[in-house]
Structure formats: structure tokens, C-alpha cells
PDB file of C-alpha atoms in Angstrom:
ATOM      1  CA  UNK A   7       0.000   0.000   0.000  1.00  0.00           C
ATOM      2  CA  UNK A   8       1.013   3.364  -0.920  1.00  0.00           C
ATOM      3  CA  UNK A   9       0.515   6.531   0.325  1.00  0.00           C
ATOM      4  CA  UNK A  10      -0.407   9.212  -2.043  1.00  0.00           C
ATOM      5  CA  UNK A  11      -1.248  12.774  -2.285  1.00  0.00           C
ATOM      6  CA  UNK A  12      -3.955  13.237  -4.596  1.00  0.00           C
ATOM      7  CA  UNK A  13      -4.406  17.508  -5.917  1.00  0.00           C
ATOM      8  CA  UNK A  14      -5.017  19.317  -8.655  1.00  0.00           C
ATOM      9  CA  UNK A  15      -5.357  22.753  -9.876  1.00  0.00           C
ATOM     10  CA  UNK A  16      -9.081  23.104 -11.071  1.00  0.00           C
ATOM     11  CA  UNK A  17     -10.030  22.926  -6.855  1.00  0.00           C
ATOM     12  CA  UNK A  18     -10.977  21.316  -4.391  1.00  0.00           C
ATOM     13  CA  UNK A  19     -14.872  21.003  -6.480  1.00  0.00           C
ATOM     14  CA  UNK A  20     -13.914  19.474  -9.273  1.00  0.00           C
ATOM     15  CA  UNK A  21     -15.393  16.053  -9.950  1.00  0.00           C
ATOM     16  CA  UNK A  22     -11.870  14.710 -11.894  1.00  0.00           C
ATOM     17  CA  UNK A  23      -9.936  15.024  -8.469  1.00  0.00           C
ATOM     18  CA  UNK A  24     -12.743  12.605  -6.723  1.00  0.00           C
ATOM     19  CA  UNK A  25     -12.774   9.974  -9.194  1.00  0.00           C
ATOM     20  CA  UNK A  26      -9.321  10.100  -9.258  1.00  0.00           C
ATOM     21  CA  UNK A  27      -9.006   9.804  -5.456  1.00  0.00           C
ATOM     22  CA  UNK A  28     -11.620   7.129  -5.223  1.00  0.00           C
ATOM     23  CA  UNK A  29      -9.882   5.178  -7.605  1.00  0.00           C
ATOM     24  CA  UNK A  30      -6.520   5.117  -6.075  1.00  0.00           C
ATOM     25  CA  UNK A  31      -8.481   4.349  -2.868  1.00  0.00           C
ATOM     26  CA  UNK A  32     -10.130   1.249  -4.683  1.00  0.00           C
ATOM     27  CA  UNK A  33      -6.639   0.117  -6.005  1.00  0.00           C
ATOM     28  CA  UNK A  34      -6.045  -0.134  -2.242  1.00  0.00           C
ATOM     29  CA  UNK A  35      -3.958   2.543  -1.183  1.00  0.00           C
ATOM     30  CA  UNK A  36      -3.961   5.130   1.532  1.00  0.00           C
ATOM     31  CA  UNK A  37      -5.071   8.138  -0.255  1.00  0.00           C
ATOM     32  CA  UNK A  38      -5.340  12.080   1.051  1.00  0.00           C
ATOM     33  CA  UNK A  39      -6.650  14.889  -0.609  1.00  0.00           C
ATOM     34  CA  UNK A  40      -5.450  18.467  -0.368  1.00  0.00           C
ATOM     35  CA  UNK A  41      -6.184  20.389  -2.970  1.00  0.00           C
ATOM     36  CA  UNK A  42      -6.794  24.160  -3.814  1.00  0.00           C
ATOM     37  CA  UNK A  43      -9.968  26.416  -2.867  1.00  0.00           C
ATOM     38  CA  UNK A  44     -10.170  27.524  -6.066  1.00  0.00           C
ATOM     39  CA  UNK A  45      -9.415  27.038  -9.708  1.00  0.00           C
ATOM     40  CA  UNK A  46      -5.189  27.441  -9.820  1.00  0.00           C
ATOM     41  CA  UNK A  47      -5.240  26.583 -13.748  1.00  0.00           C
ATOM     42  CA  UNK A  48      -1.621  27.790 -15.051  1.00  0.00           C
ATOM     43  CA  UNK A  49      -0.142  27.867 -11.911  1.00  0.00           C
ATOM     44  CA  UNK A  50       2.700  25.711 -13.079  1.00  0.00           C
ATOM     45  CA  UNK A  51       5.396  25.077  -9.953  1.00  0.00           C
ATOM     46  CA  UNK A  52       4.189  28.604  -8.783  1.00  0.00           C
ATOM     47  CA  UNK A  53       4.665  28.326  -4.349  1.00  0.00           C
ATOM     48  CA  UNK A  54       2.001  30.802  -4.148  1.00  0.00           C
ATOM     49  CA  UNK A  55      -1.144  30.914  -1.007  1.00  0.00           C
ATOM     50  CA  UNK A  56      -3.286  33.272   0.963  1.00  0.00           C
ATOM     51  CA  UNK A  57      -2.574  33.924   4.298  1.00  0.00           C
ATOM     52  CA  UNK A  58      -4.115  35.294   6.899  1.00  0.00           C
ATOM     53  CA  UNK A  59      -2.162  36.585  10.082  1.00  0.00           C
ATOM     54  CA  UNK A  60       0.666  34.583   8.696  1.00  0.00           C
ATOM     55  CA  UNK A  61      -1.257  31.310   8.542  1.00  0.00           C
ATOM     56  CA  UNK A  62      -1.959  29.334   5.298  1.00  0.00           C
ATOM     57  CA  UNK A  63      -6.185  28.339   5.534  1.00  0.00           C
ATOM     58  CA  UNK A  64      -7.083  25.098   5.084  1.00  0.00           C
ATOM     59  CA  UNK A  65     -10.584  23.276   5.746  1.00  0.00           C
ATOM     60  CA  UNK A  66     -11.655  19.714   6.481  1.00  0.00           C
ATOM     61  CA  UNK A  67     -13.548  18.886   3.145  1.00  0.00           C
ATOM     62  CA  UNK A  68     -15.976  15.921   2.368  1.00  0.00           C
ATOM     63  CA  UNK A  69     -15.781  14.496  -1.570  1.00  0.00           C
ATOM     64  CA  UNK A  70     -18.962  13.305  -2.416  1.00  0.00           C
ATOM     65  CA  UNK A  71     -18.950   9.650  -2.653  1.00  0.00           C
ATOM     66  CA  UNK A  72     -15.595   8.979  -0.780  1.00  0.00           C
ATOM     67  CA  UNK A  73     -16.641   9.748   2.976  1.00  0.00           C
ATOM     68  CA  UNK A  74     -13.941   7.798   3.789  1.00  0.00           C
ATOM     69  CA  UNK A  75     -10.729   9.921   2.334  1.00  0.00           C
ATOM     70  CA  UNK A  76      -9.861  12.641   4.024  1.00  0.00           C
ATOM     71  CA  UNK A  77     -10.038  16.125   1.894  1.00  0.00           C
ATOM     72  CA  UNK A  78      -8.775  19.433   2.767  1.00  0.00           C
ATOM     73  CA  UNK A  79      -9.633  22.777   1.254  1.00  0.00           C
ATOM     74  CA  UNK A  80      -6.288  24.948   0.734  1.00  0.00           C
ATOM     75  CA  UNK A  81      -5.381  28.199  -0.203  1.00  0.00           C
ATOM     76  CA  UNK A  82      -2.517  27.604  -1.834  1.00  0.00           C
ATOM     77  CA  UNK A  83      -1.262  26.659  -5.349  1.00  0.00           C
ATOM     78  CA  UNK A  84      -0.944  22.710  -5.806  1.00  0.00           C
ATOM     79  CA  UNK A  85       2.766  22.986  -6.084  1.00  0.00           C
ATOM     80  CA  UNK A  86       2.612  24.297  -2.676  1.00  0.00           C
ATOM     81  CA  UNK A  87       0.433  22.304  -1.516  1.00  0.00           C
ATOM     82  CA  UNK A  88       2.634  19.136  -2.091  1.00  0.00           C
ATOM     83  CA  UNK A  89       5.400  21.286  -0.002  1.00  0.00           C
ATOM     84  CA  UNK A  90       3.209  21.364   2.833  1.00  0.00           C
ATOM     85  CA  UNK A  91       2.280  17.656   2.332  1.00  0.00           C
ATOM     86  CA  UNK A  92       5.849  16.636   2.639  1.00  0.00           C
ATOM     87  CA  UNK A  93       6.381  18.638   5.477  1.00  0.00           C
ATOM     88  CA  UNK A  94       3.180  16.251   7.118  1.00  0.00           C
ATOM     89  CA  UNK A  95       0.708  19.723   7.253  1.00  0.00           C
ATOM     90  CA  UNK A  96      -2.147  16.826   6.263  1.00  0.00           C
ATOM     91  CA  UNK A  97      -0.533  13.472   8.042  1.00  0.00           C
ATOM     92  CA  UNK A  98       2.069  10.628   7.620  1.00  0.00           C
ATOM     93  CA  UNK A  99       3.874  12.096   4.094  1.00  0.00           C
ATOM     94  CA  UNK A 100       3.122  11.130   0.764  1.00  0.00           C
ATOM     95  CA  UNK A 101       5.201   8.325  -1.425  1.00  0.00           C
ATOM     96  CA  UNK A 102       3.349   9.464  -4.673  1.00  0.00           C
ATOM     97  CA  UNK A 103       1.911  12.269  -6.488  1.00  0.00           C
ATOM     98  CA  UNK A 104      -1.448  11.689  -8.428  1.00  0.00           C
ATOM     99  CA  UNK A 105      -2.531  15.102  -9.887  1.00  0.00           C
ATOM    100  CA  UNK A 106      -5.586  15.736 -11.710  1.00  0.00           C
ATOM    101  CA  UNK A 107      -8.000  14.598 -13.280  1.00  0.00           C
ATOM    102  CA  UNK A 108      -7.708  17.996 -15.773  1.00  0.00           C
ATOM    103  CA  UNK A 109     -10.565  19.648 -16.824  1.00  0.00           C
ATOM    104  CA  UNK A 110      -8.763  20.050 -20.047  1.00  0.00           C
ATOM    105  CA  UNK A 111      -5.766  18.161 -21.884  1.00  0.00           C
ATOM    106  CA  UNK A 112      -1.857  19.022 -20.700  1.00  0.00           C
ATOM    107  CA  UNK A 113       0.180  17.892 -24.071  1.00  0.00           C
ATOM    108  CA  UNK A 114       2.642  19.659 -25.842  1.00  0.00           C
ATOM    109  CA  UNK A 115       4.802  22.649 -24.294  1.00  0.00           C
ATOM    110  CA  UNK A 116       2.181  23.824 -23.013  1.00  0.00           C
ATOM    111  CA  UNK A 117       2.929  21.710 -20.100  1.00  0.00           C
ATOM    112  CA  UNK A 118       5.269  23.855 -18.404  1.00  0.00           C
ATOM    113  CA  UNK A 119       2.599  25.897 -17.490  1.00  0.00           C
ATOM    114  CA  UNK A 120       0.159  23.294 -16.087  1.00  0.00           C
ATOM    115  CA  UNK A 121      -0.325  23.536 -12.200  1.00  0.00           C
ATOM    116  CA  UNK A 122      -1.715  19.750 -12.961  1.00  0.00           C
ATOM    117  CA  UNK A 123       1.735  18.863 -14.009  1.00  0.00           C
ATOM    118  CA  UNK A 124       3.515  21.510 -11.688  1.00  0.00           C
ATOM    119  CA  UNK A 125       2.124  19.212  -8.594  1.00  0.00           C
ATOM    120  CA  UNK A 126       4.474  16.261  -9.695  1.00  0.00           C
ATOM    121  CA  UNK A 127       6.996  18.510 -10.268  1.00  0.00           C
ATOM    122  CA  UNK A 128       7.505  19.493  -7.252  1.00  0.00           C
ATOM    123  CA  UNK A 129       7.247  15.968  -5.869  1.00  0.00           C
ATOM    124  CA  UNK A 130       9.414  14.781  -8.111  1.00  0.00           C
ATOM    125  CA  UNK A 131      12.841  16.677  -6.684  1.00  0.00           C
ATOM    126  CA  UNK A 132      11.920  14.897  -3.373  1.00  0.00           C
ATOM    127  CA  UNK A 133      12.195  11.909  -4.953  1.00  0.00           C
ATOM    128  CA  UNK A 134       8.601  10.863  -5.513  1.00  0.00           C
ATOM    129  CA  UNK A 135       7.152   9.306  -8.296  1.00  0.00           C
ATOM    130  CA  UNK A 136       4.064  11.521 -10.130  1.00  0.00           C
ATOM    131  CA  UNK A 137       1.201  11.099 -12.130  1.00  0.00           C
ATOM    132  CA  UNK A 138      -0.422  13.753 -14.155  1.00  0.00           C
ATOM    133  CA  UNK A 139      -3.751  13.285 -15.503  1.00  0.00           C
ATOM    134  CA  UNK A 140      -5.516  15.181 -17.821  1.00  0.00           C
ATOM    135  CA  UNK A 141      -9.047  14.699 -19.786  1.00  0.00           C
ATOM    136  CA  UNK A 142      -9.510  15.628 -22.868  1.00  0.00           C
ATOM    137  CA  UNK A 143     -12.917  17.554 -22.825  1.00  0.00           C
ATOM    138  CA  UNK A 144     -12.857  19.958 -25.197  1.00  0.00           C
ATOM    139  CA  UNK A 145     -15.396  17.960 -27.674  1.00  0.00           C
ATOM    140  CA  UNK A 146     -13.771  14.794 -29.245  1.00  0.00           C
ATOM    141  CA  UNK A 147     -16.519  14.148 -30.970  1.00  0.00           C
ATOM    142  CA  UNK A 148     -15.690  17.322 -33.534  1.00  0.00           C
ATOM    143  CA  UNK A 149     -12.258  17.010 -33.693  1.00  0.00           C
ATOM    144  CA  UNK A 150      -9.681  17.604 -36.272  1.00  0.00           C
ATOM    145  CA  UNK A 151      -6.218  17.303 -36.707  1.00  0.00           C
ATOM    146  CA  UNK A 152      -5.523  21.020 -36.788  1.00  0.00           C
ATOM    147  CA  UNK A 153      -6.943  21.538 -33.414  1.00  0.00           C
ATOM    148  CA  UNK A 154      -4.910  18.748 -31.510  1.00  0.00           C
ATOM    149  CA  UNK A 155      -7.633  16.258 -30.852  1.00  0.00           C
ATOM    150  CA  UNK A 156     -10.299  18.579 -29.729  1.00  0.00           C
ATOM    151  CA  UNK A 157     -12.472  21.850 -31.186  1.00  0.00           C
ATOM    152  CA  UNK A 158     -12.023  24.868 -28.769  1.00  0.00           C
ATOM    153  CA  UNK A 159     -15.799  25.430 -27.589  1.00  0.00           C
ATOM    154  CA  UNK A 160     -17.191  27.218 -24.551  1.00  0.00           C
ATOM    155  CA  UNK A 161     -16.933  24.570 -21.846  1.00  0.00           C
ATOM    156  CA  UNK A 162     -20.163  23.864 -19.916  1.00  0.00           C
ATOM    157  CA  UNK A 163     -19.503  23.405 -16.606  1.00  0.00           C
ATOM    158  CA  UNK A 164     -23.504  21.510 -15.570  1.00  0.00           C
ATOM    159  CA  UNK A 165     -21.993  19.132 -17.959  1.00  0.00           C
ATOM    160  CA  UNK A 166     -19.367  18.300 -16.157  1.00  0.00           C
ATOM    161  CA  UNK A 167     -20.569  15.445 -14.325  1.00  0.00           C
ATOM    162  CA  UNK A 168     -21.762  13.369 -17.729  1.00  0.00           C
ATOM    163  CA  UNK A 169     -17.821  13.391 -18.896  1.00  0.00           C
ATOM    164  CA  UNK A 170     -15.556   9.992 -18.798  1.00  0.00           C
ATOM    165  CA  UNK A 171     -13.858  10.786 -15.729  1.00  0.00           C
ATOM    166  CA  UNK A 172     -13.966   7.391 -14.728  1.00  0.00           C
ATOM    167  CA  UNK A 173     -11.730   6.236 -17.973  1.00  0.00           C
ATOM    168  CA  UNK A 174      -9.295   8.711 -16.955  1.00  0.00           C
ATOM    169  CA  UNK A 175      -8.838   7.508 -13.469  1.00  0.00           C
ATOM    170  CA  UNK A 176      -9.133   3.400 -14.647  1.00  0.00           C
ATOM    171  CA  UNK A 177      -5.999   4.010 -16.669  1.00  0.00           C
ATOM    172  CA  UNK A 178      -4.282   5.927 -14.372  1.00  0.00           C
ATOM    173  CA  UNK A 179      -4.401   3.356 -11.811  1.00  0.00           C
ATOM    174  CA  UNK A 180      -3.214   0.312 -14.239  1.00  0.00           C
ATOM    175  CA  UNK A 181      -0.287   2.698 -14.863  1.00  0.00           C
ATOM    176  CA  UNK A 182       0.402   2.782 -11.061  1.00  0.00           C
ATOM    177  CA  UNK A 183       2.792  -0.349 -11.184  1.00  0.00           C
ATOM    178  CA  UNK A 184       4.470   0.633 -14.178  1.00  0.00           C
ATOM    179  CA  UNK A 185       5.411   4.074 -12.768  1.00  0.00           C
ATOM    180  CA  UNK A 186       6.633   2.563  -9.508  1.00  0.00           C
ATOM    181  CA  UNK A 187       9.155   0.375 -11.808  1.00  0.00           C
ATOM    182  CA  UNK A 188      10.937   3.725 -12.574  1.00  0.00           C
ATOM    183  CA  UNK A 189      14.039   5.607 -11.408  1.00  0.00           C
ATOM    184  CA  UNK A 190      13.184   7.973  -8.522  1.00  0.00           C
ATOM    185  CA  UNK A 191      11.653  11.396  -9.512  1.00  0.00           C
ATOM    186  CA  UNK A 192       9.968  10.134 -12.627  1.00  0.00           C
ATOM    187  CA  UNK A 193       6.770  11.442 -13.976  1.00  0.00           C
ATOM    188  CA  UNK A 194       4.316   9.930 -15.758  1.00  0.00           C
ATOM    189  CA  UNK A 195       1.783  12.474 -17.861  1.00  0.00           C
ATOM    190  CA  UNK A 196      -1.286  11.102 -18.843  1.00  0.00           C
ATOM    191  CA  UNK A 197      -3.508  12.706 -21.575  1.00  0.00           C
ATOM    192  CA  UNK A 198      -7.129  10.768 -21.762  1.00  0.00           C
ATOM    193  CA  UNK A 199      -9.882  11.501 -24.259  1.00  0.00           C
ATOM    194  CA  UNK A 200     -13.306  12.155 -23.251  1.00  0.00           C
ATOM    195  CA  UNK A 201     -15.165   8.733 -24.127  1.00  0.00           C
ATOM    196  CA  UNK A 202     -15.147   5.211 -22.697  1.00  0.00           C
ATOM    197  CA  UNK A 203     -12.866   3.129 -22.376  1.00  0.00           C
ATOM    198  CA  UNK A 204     -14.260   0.998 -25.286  1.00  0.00           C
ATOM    199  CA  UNK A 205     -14.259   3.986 -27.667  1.00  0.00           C
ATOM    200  CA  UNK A 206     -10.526   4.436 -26.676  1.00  0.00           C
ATOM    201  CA  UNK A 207      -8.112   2.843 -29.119  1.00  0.00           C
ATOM    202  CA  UNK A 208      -5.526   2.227 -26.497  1.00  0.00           C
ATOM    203  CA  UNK A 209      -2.625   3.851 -24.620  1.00  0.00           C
ATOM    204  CA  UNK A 210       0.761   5.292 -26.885  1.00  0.00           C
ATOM    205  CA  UNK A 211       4.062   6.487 -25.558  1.00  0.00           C
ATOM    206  CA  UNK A 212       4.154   9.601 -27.325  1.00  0.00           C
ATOM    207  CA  UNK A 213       7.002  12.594 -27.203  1.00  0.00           C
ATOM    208  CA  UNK A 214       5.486  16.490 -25.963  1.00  0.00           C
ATOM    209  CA  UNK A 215       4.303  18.139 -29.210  1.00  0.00           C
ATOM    210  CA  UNK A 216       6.789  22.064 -29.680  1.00  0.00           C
ATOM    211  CA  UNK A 217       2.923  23.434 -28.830  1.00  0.00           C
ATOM    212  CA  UNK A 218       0.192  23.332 -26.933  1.00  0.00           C
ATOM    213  CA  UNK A 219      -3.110  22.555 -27.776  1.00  0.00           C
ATOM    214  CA  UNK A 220      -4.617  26.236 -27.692  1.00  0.00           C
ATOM    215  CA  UNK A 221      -2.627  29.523 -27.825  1.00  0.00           C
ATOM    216  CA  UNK A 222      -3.442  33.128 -26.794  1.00  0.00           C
ATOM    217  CA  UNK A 223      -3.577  35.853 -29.149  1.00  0.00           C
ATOM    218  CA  UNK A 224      -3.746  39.355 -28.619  1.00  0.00           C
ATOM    219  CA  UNK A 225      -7.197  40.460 -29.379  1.00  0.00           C
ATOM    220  CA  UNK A 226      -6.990  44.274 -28.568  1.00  0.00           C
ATOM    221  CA  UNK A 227      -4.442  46.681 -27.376  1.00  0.00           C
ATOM    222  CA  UNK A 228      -5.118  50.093 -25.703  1.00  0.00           C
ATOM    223  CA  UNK A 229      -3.678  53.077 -23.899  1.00  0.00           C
ATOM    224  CA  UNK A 230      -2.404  50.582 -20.495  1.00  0.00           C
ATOM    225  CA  UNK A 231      -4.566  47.590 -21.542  1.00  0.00           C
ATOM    226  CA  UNK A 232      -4.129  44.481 -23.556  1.00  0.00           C
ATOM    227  CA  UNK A 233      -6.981  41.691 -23.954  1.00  0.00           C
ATOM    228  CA  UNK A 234      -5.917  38.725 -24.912  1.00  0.00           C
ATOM    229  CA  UNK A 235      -8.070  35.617 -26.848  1.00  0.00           C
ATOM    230  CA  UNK A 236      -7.800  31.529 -26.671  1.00  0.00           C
ATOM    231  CA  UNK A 237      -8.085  29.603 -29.809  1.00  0.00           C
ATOM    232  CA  UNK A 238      -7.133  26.295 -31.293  1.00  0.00           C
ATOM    233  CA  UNK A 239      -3.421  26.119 -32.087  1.00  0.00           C
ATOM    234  CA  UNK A 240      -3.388  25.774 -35.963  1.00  0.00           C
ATOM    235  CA  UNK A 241      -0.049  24.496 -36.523  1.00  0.00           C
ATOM    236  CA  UNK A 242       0.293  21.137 -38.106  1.00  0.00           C
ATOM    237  CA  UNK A 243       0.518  18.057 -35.828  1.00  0.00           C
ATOM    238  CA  UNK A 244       3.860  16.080 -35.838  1.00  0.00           C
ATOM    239  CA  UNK A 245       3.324  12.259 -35.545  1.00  0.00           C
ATOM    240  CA  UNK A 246       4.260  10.394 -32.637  1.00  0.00           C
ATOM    241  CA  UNK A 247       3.490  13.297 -29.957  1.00  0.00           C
ATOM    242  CA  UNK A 248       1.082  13.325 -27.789  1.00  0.00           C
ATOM    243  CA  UNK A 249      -1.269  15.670 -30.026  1.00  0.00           C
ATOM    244  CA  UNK A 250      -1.181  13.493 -32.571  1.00  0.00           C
ATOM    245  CA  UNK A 251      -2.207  10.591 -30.565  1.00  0.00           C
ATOM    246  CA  UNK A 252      -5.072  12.495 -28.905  1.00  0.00           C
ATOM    247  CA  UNK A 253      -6.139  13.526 -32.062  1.00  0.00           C
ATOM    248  CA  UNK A 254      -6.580  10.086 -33.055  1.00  0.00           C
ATOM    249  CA  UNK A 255      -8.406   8.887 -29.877  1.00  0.00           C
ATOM    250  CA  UNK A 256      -5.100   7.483 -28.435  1.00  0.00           C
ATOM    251  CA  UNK A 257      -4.567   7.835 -24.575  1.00  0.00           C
ATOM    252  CA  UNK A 258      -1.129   9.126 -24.428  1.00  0.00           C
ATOM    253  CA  UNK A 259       1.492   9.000 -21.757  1.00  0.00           C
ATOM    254  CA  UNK A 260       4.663  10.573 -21.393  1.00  0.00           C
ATOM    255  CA  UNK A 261       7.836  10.510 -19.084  1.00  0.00           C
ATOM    256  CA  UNK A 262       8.798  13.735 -18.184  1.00  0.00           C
ATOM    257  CA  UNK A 263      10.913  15.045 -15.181  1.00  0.00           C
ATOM    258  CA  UNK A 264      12.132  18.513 -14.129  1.00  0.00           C
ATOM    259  CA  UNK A 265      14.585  20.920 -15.369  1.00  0.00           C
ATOM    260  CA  UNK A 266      17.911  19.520 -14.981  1.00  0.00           C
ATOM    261  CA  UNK A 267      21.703  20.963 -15.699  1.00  0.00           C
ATOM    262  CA  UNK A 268      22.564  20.597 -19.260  1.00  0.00           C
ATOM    263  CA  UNK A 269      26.096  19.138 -18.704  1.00  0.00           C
ATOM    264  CA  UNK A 270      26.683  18.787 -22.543  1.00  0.00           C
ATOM    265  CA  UNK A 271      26.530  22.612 -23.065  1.00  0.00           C
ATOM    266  CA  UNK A 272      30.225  24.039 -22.856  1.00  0.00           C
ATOM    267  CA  UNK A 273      30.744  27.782 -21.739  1.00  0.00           C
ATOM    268  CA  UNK A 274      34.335  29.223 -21.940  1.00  0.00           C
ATOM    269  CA  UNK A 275      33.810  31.725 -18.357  1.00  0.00           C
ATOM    270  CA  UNK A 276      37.654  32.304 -19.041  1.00  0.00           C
ATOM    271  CA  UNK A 277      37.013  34.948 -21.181  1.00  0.00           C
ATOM    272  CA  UNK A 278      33.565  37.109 -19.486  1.00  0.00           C
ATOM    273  CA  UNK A 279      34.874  39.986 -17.726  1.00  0.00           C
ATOM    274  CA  UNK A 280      34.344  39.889 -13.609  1.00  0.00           C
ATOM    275  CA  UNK A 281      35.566  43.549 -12.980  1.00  0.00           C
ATOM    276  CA  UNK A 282      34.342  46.569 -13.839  1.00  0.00           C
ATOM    277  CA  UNK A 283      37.768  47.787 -14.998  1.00  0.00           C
ATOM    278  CA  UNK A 284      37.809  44.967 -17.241  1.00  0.00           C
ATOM    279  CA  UNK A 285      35.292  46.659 -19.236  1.00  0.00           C
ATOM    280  CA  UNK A 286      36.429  50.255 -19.734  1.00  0.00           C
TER     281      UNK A 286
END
């Protein structure tokens, strides 16, 4: 049995992070929840929370349907929210990361900017294994290759409950062993589309596409203002990312881990000036 942190960064409301607990629960493993008061979408690795009086607030939560896990409410960003876990602010520490489920795919490079994915981040340079997990929601059914496996529409949130979070969280636990196979620190992110399991064609290793699956676009500019617009990223997918696979009703995972020293980049210091005098 494992203990594992299960957060996210779309709050402590949304249904993806209980069927992603209760899973993990099911699978038979000692499962907390701490995740963040509100939507923290973008947050990446950000260490960001509210205080008040020099206290970080957190509440006793109950998920619906998992009585039994305990839940806390924070105000804090989920990257700092794993901090606080391995520092025991909700019990014994965590062994794993589980982030998610997404309201949304993570794929691409548009992952560095994923609180989802900035969770396991931060686990991961303790050491910990991670999971990110990520559905696909943004209409399958009217996809096209040009949009990275999903149309850009106005997502209904009294939908939310009718989506295939349970897919998302069945494959996430069968990739549980697998990920506990690997070297210390290692992420797993996980990229699900919205259907059943029987309407998914199976599960790729795929590389990060060089984009994301939206971009932002300046839509006006003003004297001191900017507004900016979302829409689907139109450049043409490259095969064997994790786009492509989405795109194609794949679920996709990919091994990713955190920035690291690039040792095979050489820099002669011996010749950048230290002194000021050096540079008259």
C-alpha cells in the first residue's frame, strides 16, 4: 500500500480530483486529498497561497462519494500544496503524487505551465514518483487534426458530471505499477480523451508536441490595456506526440521530469569579464 497525495489545480470542487481519489483508494492505497480552494489553472510550480495573520487556511472537506478519504480545502497553489504535504501539514507524508484529473488536456509545451503537471513537479525533486492526468474535454466528438484532438468550444460546466472521468482515473491506476518500476523522480503524464474506455483505441508512448493545444492571441491593445483571446493552435501536428495521438483517440502517456543541468553545453567563463575595470 502506498501513500499518495492526490491535488489538482481546477479545486478542491472538481469532480476529476474525486474519481481520481476514489480510484486510487479502490486500487487499495492510503489516499489524502489536499487540494486548492479555487481554480489554480496555469499555476505551473508557482509556491504561491493566501494567508491570513501569517497562517496558510485550510478546511476539512468531504468528496462526495468517498466519505472515507480525508479532503482538505487549501489556499494555496498545488505545487505548494505538495510542499506542505511533505512537510506532514495533512498526516504521515506522501510516497506518490497523483494530480488531476484535468478539466482540459496538458500535451505539448504547453505543459510547463500546467499547475496539474507543476504538482508532480515538485514531488518529483523529493524523490517521488508523479502522475499527471488530464481529460480531454474539449469535444472529441468534432475534432480535427488542426486543433490537436479537440475543437475549442465554450466549456459547460452543468456538464461536467456526464464526462468519462472514470476512464481517466481506470488508466491511471493500471499505470500505477508501471510508474513505480521507474528511477526515482519520474513522472508519468497522462492525456485521456473524453469517451469510454471501449471507444478508446488504447494507450501510446508519445514525445510532448513544440505546442500546446490552444494559444493566446492578442485580441486588442489600448492606452495601459491588452486583452488577450484563446483559440485552437493551428499548426500542423507532428506524428508520434502526444497531439497526434489524442487527435486520433489514443490515450497518451509521457515521461517527463524537471529541469535539470545541461552538462553537454560548454561555456568558456575564461574569457567574461568579472571587474568593472575589465570593461572600460
Amino acid at each position: 500500500m502506498t501513500r499518495i497525495l492526490v491535488t489538482n489545480d481546477d479545486g478542491i470542487d472538481a469532480p476529476g480530483l474525486r474519481w481520481l481519489a476514489r480510484a486510487a483508494a479502490r486500487d487499495g492505497h492510503d489516499v489524502v486529498v489536499a487540494a486548492p480552494v479555487t481554480e489554480a489553472s496555469g499555476s505551473s510550480a508557482a509556491m504561491t497561497a493566501v494567508e491570513e495573520h501569517g497562517k496558510i487556511i485550510l478546511h476539512r472537506r468531504e468528496l462526495p462519494h468517498a466519505k472515507h478519504i480525508p479532503a482538505y480545502a487549501v489556499a494555496a497553489s498545488p505545487a505548494y500544496i505538495v510542499l506542505l504535504a511533505l512537510r506532514e501539514a495533512f498526516g504521515e507524508p506522501p510516497e506518490m503524487i497523483l494530480s488531476g484529473i484535468n478539466r482540459g488536456a496538458n500535451a505539448g509545451a504547453a505543459v510547463v505551465h500546467s499547475g496539474t503537471v507543476g504538482a508532480t513537479l515538485t514531488g518529483s525533486y523529493a524523490g517521488l514518483h508523479g502522475l499527471a492526468v488530464s481529460l480531454d474535454v474539449l469535444s472529441p466528438r468534432v475534432s480535427t487534426t488542426r486543433s490537436g484532438g479537440a475543437a475549442l468550444a465554450a466549456l459547460d460546466h452543468e456538464e461536467d458530471e456526464k464526462r468519462h472521468w472514470g476512464s481517466a482515473a481506470e488508466l491511471a491506476v493500471r499505470l500505477l505499477p508501471t510508474l513505480t518500476h521507474t528511477p526515482a523522480g519520474t513522472i508519468f503524464n497522462l492525456n485521456v480523451p473524453d469517451l469510454h474506455l471501449d471507444g478508446i483505441r488504447g494507450l501510446r508512448r508519445a514525445s510532448l508536441a513544440q505546442f500546446g493545444q490552444v494559444q493566446v492571441s492578442i485580441a486588442e491593445a489600448g492606452e495601459g490595456f491588452v486583452r488577450t483571446a484563446v483559440q485552437a493552435a493551428d499548426d500542423t501536428l507532428q506524428p508520434d506526440t502526444d497531439l497526434a495521438a489524442l487527435a486520433e483517440h489514443f490515450a497518451v502517456v509521457t515521461p517527463i521530469r524537471p529541469p535539470h543541468e545541461m552538462t553537454e553545453v560548454k561555456i568558456n567563463l575564461e574569457t567574461i569579464p568579472l571587474h568593472a575595470s575589465a570593461l572600460q
